[in-house]
Amino acid sequence: MRDFTFFNPTKIIFGKEVQKVVGEETKKHGKKVLLHYGGGHIKTSGLYDEVIDLMRKAGVDTIELGNVVPNPRLTLVREGIKLCRKEGVDFILAVGGGSVIDSAKAIAAGVLYSGDVWDFFTGTAVPDQVLPVGVILTIPAAGSETSPGSVITDWENGNKRDCDMLRPVFAILNPELTFTLPPYQTACGASDIMAHIMERYFTRVSNVDLTDRLCEATLKTVINNVHKVLNDPYDYDARANIMWAGTIAHNDLLSTGRIADWASHMIQHELSAINDVAHGAGLSVIFPAWMKYVLKSDVSRFVQFSVRVWNVEQSFDNPEKTAVEGIERMEAFFRSIGLPTRLGEIDIRESDYERIISNCKRFDGDSVGNYVKLSCGDIRRILELAQ
Ligand code: NZQ
Ligand code: ZN
């Protein structure tokens, strides 16, 4: 196990009706608040009216900016920065999923910066002063409610990039707010949560028994509960377990003492930059292909994954067979919850490969990933396996 510092100061408020504290929590951090949200599900669910009312009762002056889209856009971030400066906003409340939270983080980092916010995403500047951000989460998926990351798309130039900016000061997690999630969004969220765990699970660092077991338990929790919520969207306990797993998966606890991989995420971001595919749907295509490609570099880790997570019976004579069966079970699981597992299903063509490969390389120097350092040729072969 490697040395580490674990610091995750986000205050988690979890359970039924917990959004009721949003006004009081916000008041501790700001006087003038930007309420940031997406395409309108919070209006149809009634959450928008409830939040506005709670802010008013708490005496918090609130302005708003909606219309964040999945794979959130740089253009809206820039608009949000201008608005916050003009109105003297000192706190941002994100109500929604990873896209809304990431957009809020980018605005929070851009407001106090004299240059263009995209500088943070290209690595030419580092955010040092940021506005505080609070969250009411409505979809367990990205883990942005406690992660420092923000992922923003410059759609005009076909770039999707990430940057570590800030961790929210509080995250309000009420599983009841996820009852309205459509099956596809529920499944995409599950895939992203699983990907966050697997990026950490596949490591070259040895003797990480505790985090191995925590990863396996969190993965099994998601796997065991997804079908329950697809069968009954109002199953509170299943929604609650998935929601908490989504936060645990990406709050960095599971990577303590390890080096995570992230190649599948890097490749996935390039798919979304081409055709706006949902992040979780891109991951259910790329992750199995990545696994098939790197499997031989450490068969024993894949055997452990297959046996402990996918209940594959271990073949001592043929460990590779055990390893492959785990990957096949994972693919079958993704299909069973309505997710794609081939590039053709998400409209990525062979003619897109060069762009995907060159973008991955442009952002990350010589290689992508840590478990296996992927060259351009490796990425091409992974894309071919996902065909
Ligand atoms: O726009 P609204 O109306 O809010 O609808 C959203 C959106 O259409 C809908 N939705 C959310 N909660 C709902 C709901 N619909 C009904 N009922 C509810 N309770 O779901 C759709 C998807 O929302 P989005 O926020 O895009 O989903 P997600 O949380 O998966 O976020 C995806 C984004 O997060 C980034 C991804 O790249 C992608 O851009 N990521 C951010 C990370 C981070 N900051 O740490 C890490 C991740 O790896 C990921 O890259
Ligand atoms: Zn992700």
Coordinates of C-alpha atoms and ligand atoms in Angstrom, one line a residue:
M1 CA 0.0 0.0 0.0
R2 CA 1.2 3.5 -0.8
D3 CA 1.3 6.5 1.5
F4 CA -1.7 8.8 1.2
T5 CA -3.5 11.9 2.5
F6 CA -7.2 11.6 2.5
F7 CA -9.1 14.9 2.9
N8 CA -12.8 15.1 1.9
P9 CA -14.4 17.9 3.8
T10 CA -17.9 17.9 2.0
K11 CA -20.6 17.7 4.6
I12 CA -23.0 14.9 3.6
I13 CA -26.7 15.3 4.6
F14 CA -28.4 12.0 3.6
G15 CA -32.0 10.8 3.9
K16 CA -35.7 11.5 3.5
E17 CA -36.7 15.1 3.2
V18 CA -33.2 16.4 3.9
Q19 CA -33.5 19.1 1.2
K20 CA -35.5 21.0 3.8
V21 CA -32.2 22.2 5.3
V22 CA -30.9 23.8 2.1
G23 CA -31.8 27.4 3.1
E24 CA -30.2 27.1 6.5
E25 CA -27.1 25.4 5.1
T26 CA -26.7 27.9 2.3
K27 CA -26.9 30.8 4.8
K28 CA -23.8 29.6 6.5
H29 CA -21.8 30.2 3.3
G30 CA -23.3 33.0 1.3
K31 CA -25.7 36.0 1.1
K32 CA -26.3 36.1 -2.7
V33 CA -26.8 32.8 -4.3
L34 CA -26.9 31.5 -7.9
L35 CA -29.4 28.6 -8.2
H36 CA -28.0 26.5 -11.0
Y37 CA -30.0 23.7 -12.6
G38 CA -30.6 21.7 -15.8
G39 CA -33.3 21.1 -18.4
G40 CA -36.3 21.3 -16.2
H41 CA -36.9 18.0 -14.4
I42 CA -36.7 19.9 -11.1
K43 CA -39.6 22.1 -12.3
T44 CA -41.9 19.2 -13.1
S45 CA -40.9 17.3 -9.9
G46 CA -41.7 20.4 -7.7
L47 CA -38.2 20.5 -6.3
Y48 CA -37.5 23.9 -7.9
D49 CA -40.5 25.5 -6.1
E50 CA -39.6 23.9 -2.9
V51 CA -36.0 25.2 -3.1
I52 CA -37.0 28.7 -4.0
D53 CA -39.4 28.7 -1.0
L54 CA -36.8 27.4 1.4
M55 CA -34.3 30.0 0.3
R56 CA -36.9 32.7 0.7
K57 CA -37.8 31.5 4.2
A58 CA -34.1 31.4 5.1
G59 CA -33.8 35.0 3.9
V60 CA -31.3 34.1 1.2
D61 CA -31.2 36.4 -1.9
T62 CA -31.4 34.0 -4.9
I63 CA -31.0 34.4 -8.6
E64 CA -31.0 31.6 -11.1
L65 CA -29.5 30.1 -14.2
G66 CA -31.0 26.9 -15.7
N67 CA -30.5 25.0 -19.0
V68 CA -27.4 23.0 -18.1
V69 CA -27.3 20.1 -20.6
P70 CA -25.7 16.6 -20.1
N71 CA -22.0 17.0 -21.0
P72 CA -22.3 20.6 -19.8
R73 CA -21.2 23.4 -22.1
L74 CA -18.4 26.0 -21.8
T75 CA -20.7 28.6 -23.3
L76 CA -23.1 28.4 -20.3
V77 CA -20.2 28.4 -17.9
R78 CA -19.0 31.7 -19.4
E79 CA -22.6 33.1 -19.2
G80 CA -22.8 32.0 -15.5
I81 CA -19.5 33.7 -14.7
K82 CA -20.7 37.0 -16.2
L83 CA -24.0 36.8 -14.4
C84 CA -22.3 36.1 -11.0
R85 CA -19.9 39.0 -11.4
K86 CA -22.7 41.4 -12.4
E87 CA -25.0 40.3 -9.5
G88 CA -22.3 39.9 -6.8
V89 CA -23.0 36.3 -6.2
D90 CA -21.0 34.7 -3.4
F91 CA -22.3 31.1 -3.4
I92 CA -23.6 28.7 -6.0
L93 CA -26.2 26.0 -5.3
A94 CA -26.3 23.2 -7.9
V95 CA -29.5 21.3 -8.0
G96 CA -29.3 18.3 -10.3
G97 CA -26.7 15.7 -11.5
G98 CA -23.0 15.7 -12.4
S99 CA -23.6 18.1 -15.3
V100 CA -25.2 20.8 -13.2
I101 CA -22.6 20.3 -10.4
D102 CA -19.7 20.4 -12.8
S103 CA -21.0 23.6 -14.5
A104 CA -21.5 25.2 -11.0
K105 CA -17.9 24.3 -10.1
A106 CA -16.5 25.8 -13.3
I107 CA -18.5 29.0 -12.7
A108 CA -17.3 29.1 -9.1
A109 CA -13.7 28.9 -10.2
G110 CA -14.1 31.3 -13.1
V111 CA -15.8 34.2 -11.2
L112 CA -12.6 35.2 -9.3
Y113 CA -10.2 34.6 -12.1
S114 CA -9.2 37.4 -14.5
G115 CA -8.5 35.1 -17.5
D116 CA -10.7 32.7 -19.4
V117 CA -12.1 29.8 -17.4
W118 CA -11.1 27.3 -20.1
D119 CA -7.4 28.0 -19.1
F120 CA -8.1 25.7 -16.1
F121 CA -9.2 22.9 -18.4
T122 CA -6.2 23.2 -20.7
G123 CA -3.9 23.3 -17.7
T124 CA -2.5 26.8 -18.4
A125 CA -3.9 28.1 -15.1
V126 CA -4.8 26.5 -11.7
P127 CA -7.9 27.6 -9.8
D128 CA -6.7 29.1 -6.5
Q129 CA -9.7 31.3 -5.4
V130 CA -13.2 29.8 -5.8
L131 CA -16.7 30.5 -4.6
P132 CA -18.2 27.9 -2.4
V133 CA -20.6 25.4 -4.0
G134 CA -23.4 23.5 -2.4
V135 CA -25.4 20.6 -4.0
I136 CA -28.8 19.0 -4.0
L137 CA -28.1 15.7 -5.9
T138 CA -30.9 14.3 -8.1
I139 CA -29.0 11.4 -9.8
P140 CA -26.4 9.0 -8.4
A141 CA -23.8 8.8 -11.1
A142 CA -20.9 11.1 -11.5
G143 CA -19.9 11.5 -7.8
S144 CA -19.3 15.2 -8.4
E145 CA -21.2 15.9 -5.2
T146 CA -18.0 15.2 -3.2
S147 CA -15.3 15.0 -5.9
P148 CA -13.0 18.0 -6.8
G149 CA -13.5 17.4 -10.5
S150 CA -15.4 19.3 -13.1
V151 CA -15.9 18.0 -16.7
I152 CA -16.8 20.6 -19.3
T153 CA -17.4 20.4 -23.1
D154 CA -16.2 23.1 -25.5
W155 CA -18.8 21.9 -28.1
E156 CA -17.8 24.3 -30.8
N157 CA -14.2 22.9 -30.8
G158 CA -15.1 19.3 -30.0
N159 CA -13.2 19.1 -26.7
K160 CA -14.4 17.6 -23.4
R161 CA -11.9 18.1 -20.6
D162 CA -11.7 17.7 -16.8
C163 CA -10.0 19.7 -14.1
D164 CA -9.8 19.4 -10.3
M165 CA -11.4 22.6 -8.9
L166 CA -13.2 22.3 -5.6
R167 CA -15.2 20.0 -3.5
P168 CA -18.7 21.2 -2.6
V169 CA -19.1 22.5 1.0
F170 CA -22.2 20.4 1.4
A171 CA -24.1 17.7 -0.5
I172 CA -27.8 17.0 0.2
L173 CA -28.6 13.4 -0.8
N174 CA -32.3 12.4 -0.6
P175 CA -32.9 9.1 -2.4
E176 CA -36.6 10.1 -2.8
L177 CA -35.4 12.8 -5.3
T178 CA -34.2 10.0 -7.6
F179 CA -37.6 8.2 -7.9
T180 CA -38.3 10.2 -11.1
L181 CA -35.2 9.0 -12.9
P182 CA -36.0 7.3 -16.2
P183 CA -34.6 3.7 -16.5
Y184 CA -32.0 4.7 -19.0
Q185 CA -30.6 7.5 -16.7
T186 CA -30.7 5.1 -13.8
A187 CA -28.7 2.5 -15.8
C188 CA -26.2 5.1 -17.0
G189 CA -25.7 6.3 -13.5
A190 CA -25.0 2.7 -12.3
S191 CA -22.5 2.2 -15.1
D192 CA -20.6 5.4 -14.2
I193 CA -20.5 4.4 -10.5
M194 CA -19.2 1.0 -11.4
A195 CA -16.6 2.5 -13.7
H196 CA -15.4 4.8 -10.9
I197 CA -14.8 1.8 -8.7
M198 CA -13.2 -0.3 -11.4
E199 CA -10.8 2.5 -12.4
R200 CA -9.5 2.3 -8.9
Y201 CA -9.7 -1.5 -8.5
F202 CA -7.4 -2.2 -11.5
T203 CA -4.1 -1.1 -9.9
R204 CA -0.5 -2.4 -9.9
V205 CA -0.2 -1.5 -6.2
S206 CA -0.1 -4.7 -4.1
N207 CA -1.3 -5.4 -0.6
V208 CA -4.3 -3.2 -0.8
D209 CA -6.7 -5.8 0.7
L210 CA -9.0 -3.3 2.5
T211 CA -9.6 -1.1 -0.5
D212 CA -9.9 -4.2 -2.7
R213 CA -12.7 -5.4 -0.5
L214 CA -14.4 -2.0 -0.2
C215 CA -14.3 -1.8 -4.0
E216 CA -15.9 -5.2 -4.4
A217 CA -18.6 -4.5 -1.8
T218 CA -19.5 -1.2 -3.4
L219 CA -19.6 -2.8 -6.8
K220 CA -21.8 -5.6 -5.6
T221 CA -24.1 -3.2 -3.9
V222 CA -24.8 -1.4 -7.2
I223 CA -25.1 -4.6 -9.1
N224 CA -27.6 -6.1 -6.6
N225 CA -29.8 -3.0 -6.4
V226 CA -30.0 -1.8 -10.0
H227 CA -32.6 -4.4 -11.1
K228 CA -34.6 -3.6 -7.9
V229 CA -35.0 0.1 -8.9
L230 CA -35.6 -0.7 -12.5
N231 CA -38.5 -3.0 -11.4
D232 CA -39.7 -0.6 -8.8
P233 CA -38.5 3.0 -9.2
Y234 CA -40.0 3.9 -5.7
D235 CA -37.9 1.3 -3.8
Y236 CA -36.4 3.7 -1.3
D237 CA -33.8 1.4 0.2
A238 CA -32.5 0.2 -3.2
R239 CA -32.3 3.9 -4.4
A240 CA -30.6 4.8 -1.1
N241 CA -28.0 2.1 -1.4
I242 CA -27.2 3.1 -5.0
M243 CA -27.0 6.8 -4.0
W244 CA -24.6 6.2 -1.2
A245 CA -22.5 3.9 -3.4
G246 CA -22.3 6.6 -6.0
T247 CA -20.7 9.0 -3.5
I248 CA -18.4 6.4 -1.9
A249 CA -17.3 5.3 -5.4
H250 CA -15.8 8.7 -6.2
N251 CA -15.0 10.5 -2.9
D252 CA -11.4 9.0 -3.1
L253 CA -11.8 6.7 -0.2
L254 CA -11.6 3.7 -2.6
S255 CA -8.3 5.0 -4.1
T256 CA -6.5 5.5 -0.8
G257 CA -3.1 3.7 -1.0
R258 CA -3.6 2.8 -4.6
I259 CA -2.8 4.2 -8.1
A260 CA -6.0 4.3 -10.2
D261 CA -6.1 3.8 -14.0
W262 CA -8.6 6.2 -15.7
A263 CA -7.9 5.1 -19.3
S264 CA -11.5 4.1 -19.9
H265 CA -12.7 7.5 -18.7
M266 CA -10.2 9.4 -20.9
I267 CA -11.3 7.4 -24.0
Q268 CA -15.0 7.8 -23.0
H269 CA -14.7 11.6 -22.8
E270 CA -13.7 11.6 -26.5
L271 CA -16.7 9.6 -27.5
S272 CA -19.0 12.2 -25.8
A273 CA -17.1 15.1 -27.5
I274 CA -18.0 13.5 -30.8
N275 CA -21.7 12.6 -30.4
D276 CA -22.8 13.8 -27.0
V277 CA -23.4 10.2 -25.8
A278 CA -24.3 9.9 -22.1
H279 CA -21.1 9.3 -20.0
G280 CA -22.4 6.0 -18.5
A281 CA -23.4 4.6 -21.9
G282 CA -20.0 5.3 -23.3
L283 CA -18.4 3.6 -20.3
S284 CA -20.5 0.4 -20.7
V285 CA -19.0 0.1 -24.2
I286 CA -15.4 1.0 -23.4
F287 CA -14.8 -0.7 -20.1
P288 CA -15.4 -4.3 -21.2
A289 CA -13.2 -3.7 -24.3
W290 CA -10.4 -2.2 -22.1
M291 CA -10.6 -5.2 -19.8
K292 CA -10.4 -7.7 -22.7
Y293 CA -7.3 -5.9 -24.0
V294 CA -5.4 -5.6 -20.7
L295 CA -6.5 -8.9 -19.1
K296 CA -3.3 -10.8 -20.0
S297 CA -1.1 -8.3 -18.2
D298 CA -2.3 -9.5 -14.8
V299 CA -4.7 -12.4 -15.1
S300 CA -4.8 -13.0 -11.3
R301 CA -6.4 -9.6 -10.7
F302 CA -9.1 -10.3 -13.2
V303 CA -9.7 -13.7 -11.7
Q304 CA -10.2 -12.1 -8.3
F305 CA -12.6 -9.6 -9.9
S306 CA -14.6 -12.4 -11.6
V307 CA -14.8 -14.6 -8.5
R308 CA -15.5 -12.0 -5.9
V309 CA -17.7 -9.6 -7.9
W310 CA -19.4 -11.8 -10.5
N311 CA -19.5 -15.1 -8.5
V312 CA -17.6 -17.0 -11.3
E313 CA -16.5 -20.4 -10.2
Q314 CA -12.7 -20.4 -10.3
S315 CA -11.0 -22.7 -12.8
F316 CA -7.6 -23.4 -11.3
D317 CA -6.5 -25.1 -14.6
N318 CA -7.5 -22.2 -16.8
P319 CA -7.4 -18.9 -14.9
E320 CA -7.9 -16.9 -18.1
K321 CA -11.2 -18.7 -18.7
T322 CA -12.3 -17.5 -15.2
A323 CA -11.1 -14.0 -16.0
V324 CA -12.9 -13.8 -19.3
E325 CA -16.1 -15.1 -17.8
G326 CA -16.2 -12.2 -15.3
I327 CA -15.9 -9.7 -18.2
E328 CA -18.7 -11.5 -20.1
R329 CA -20.9 -11.4 -17.1
M330 CA -20.3 -7.7 -16.7
E331 CA -21.2 -7.1 -20.3
A332 CA -24.4 -9.2 -20.0
F333 CA -25.3 -7.2 -16.9
F334 CA -24.9 -3.9 -18.8
R335 CA -27.1 -5.3 -21.6
S336 CA -29.7 -6.5 -19.0
I337 CA -30.1 -3.0 -17.7
G338 CA -30.5 -1.5 -21.2
L339 CA -27.0 -0.2 -21.8
P340 CA -25.0 -0.4 -25.0
T341 CA -21.8 -2.5 -25.2
R342 CA -20.7 -1.8 -28.7
L343 CA -19.6 1.4 -30.4
G344 CA -22.1 1.0 -33.3
E345 CA -24.9 1.3 -30.7
I346 CA -23.8 4.7 -29.8
D347 CA -23.1 5.9 -33.3
I348 CA -19.3 5.8 -33.2
R349 CA -17.9 4.8 -36.5
E350 CA -14.4 3.5 -37.6
S351 CA -13.9 6.9 -39.3
D352 CA -14.0 8.5 -35.8
Y353 CA -11.2 6.4 -34.4
E354 CA -8.3 8.7 -35.5
R355 CA -9.9 11.7 -33.8
I356 CA -10.5 9.8 -30.6
I357 CA -7.0 8.5 -30.5
S358 CA -5.3 11.8 -31.3
N359 CA -7.4 13.7 -28.7
C360 CA -6.6 11.2 -26.0
K361 CA -2.9 11.6 -26.8
R362 CA -3.1 15.4 -27.1
F363 CA -4.4 15.7 -23.6
D364 CA -2.2 13.2 -21.8
G365 CA 1.2 13.2 -23.4
D366 CA 2.8 9.9 -24.2
S367 CA 0.3 7.4 -22.8
V368 CA -3.1 7.0 -21.4
G369 CA -3.9 5.1 -18.2
N370 CA -1.8 3.6 -15.4
Y371 CA -2.7 0.0 -15.0
V372 CA -1.4 -0.5 -18.6
K373 CA 0.1 2.6 -20.2
L374 CA -1.7 2.7 -23.5
S375 CA -0.1 3.8 -26.8
C376 CA -2.1 5.1 -29.8
G377 CA -2.0 1.5 -31.2
D378 CA -3.4 0.1 -27.9
I379 CA -6.3 2.6 -28.0
R380 CA -7.1 1.6 -31.6
R381 CA -7.2 -2.1 -30.6
I382 CA -9.5 -1.3 -27.7
L383 CA -11.8 0.6 -30.0
E384 CA -11.7 -2.4 -32.4
L385 CA -12.6 -4.7 -29.6
A386 CA -15.6 -2.5 -28.8
Q387 CA -16.8 -2.5 -32.5
Ligands
NZQ1 O1 -31.4 18.4 -17.1 P1 -32.3 17.8 -16.1 O2 -33.7 18.2 -16.2 O3 -31.7 18.0 -14.7 O4 -32.3 16.2 -16.4 C1 -31.2 15.4 -16.2 C2 -30.4 15.0 -17.5 O5 -31.2 15.0 -18.6 C3 -31.7 14.0 -15.8 N1 -32.1 13.9 -14.4 C4 -31.2 14.1 -13.3 N2 -31.9 13.9 -12.2 C5 -33.1 13.5 -12.5 C6 -33.2 13.5 -13.9 N3 -34.4 13.2 -14.6 C7 -35.5 12.8 -13.8 N4 -35.4 12.7 -12.4 C8 -34.2 13.1 -11.8 N5 -34.2 12.9 -10.4 O6 -30.7 13.1 -16.1 C9 -30.0 13.6 -17.2 C10 -28.5 13.4 -17.0 O7 -28.0 14.3 -16.0 P2 -26.5 14.5 -15.8 O8 -26.3 15.5 -14.8 O9 -25.9 14.8 -17.2 O10 -26.0 13.1 -15.3 P3 -24.7 12.6 -14.6 O11 -24.8 12.9 -13.1 O12 -24.4 11.3 -15.1 O13 -23.5 13.6 -15.1 C11 -22.8 13.4 -16.2 C12 -21.7 14.4 -16.4 O14 -20.8 14.2 -15.3 C13 -19.4 14.1 -15.8 C14 -19.6 13.4 -17.1 O15 -18.5 13.5 -17.9 C15 -20.8 14.1 -17.6 O16 -20.5 15.3 -18.2 N6 -18.6 13.5 -14.8 C16 -18.2 14.2 -13.7 C17 -17.3 13.8 -12.8 C18 -16.9 14.6 -11.7 N7 -17.2 15.9 -11.7 O17 -16.2 14.1 -10.7 C19 -16.7 12.4 -12.9 C20 -17.4 11.5 -13.8 O18 -16.5 10.5 -14.2 C21 -18.0 12.2 -15.0 O19 -17.0 12.4 -16.0
ZN2 ZN -17.4 8.7 -14.7

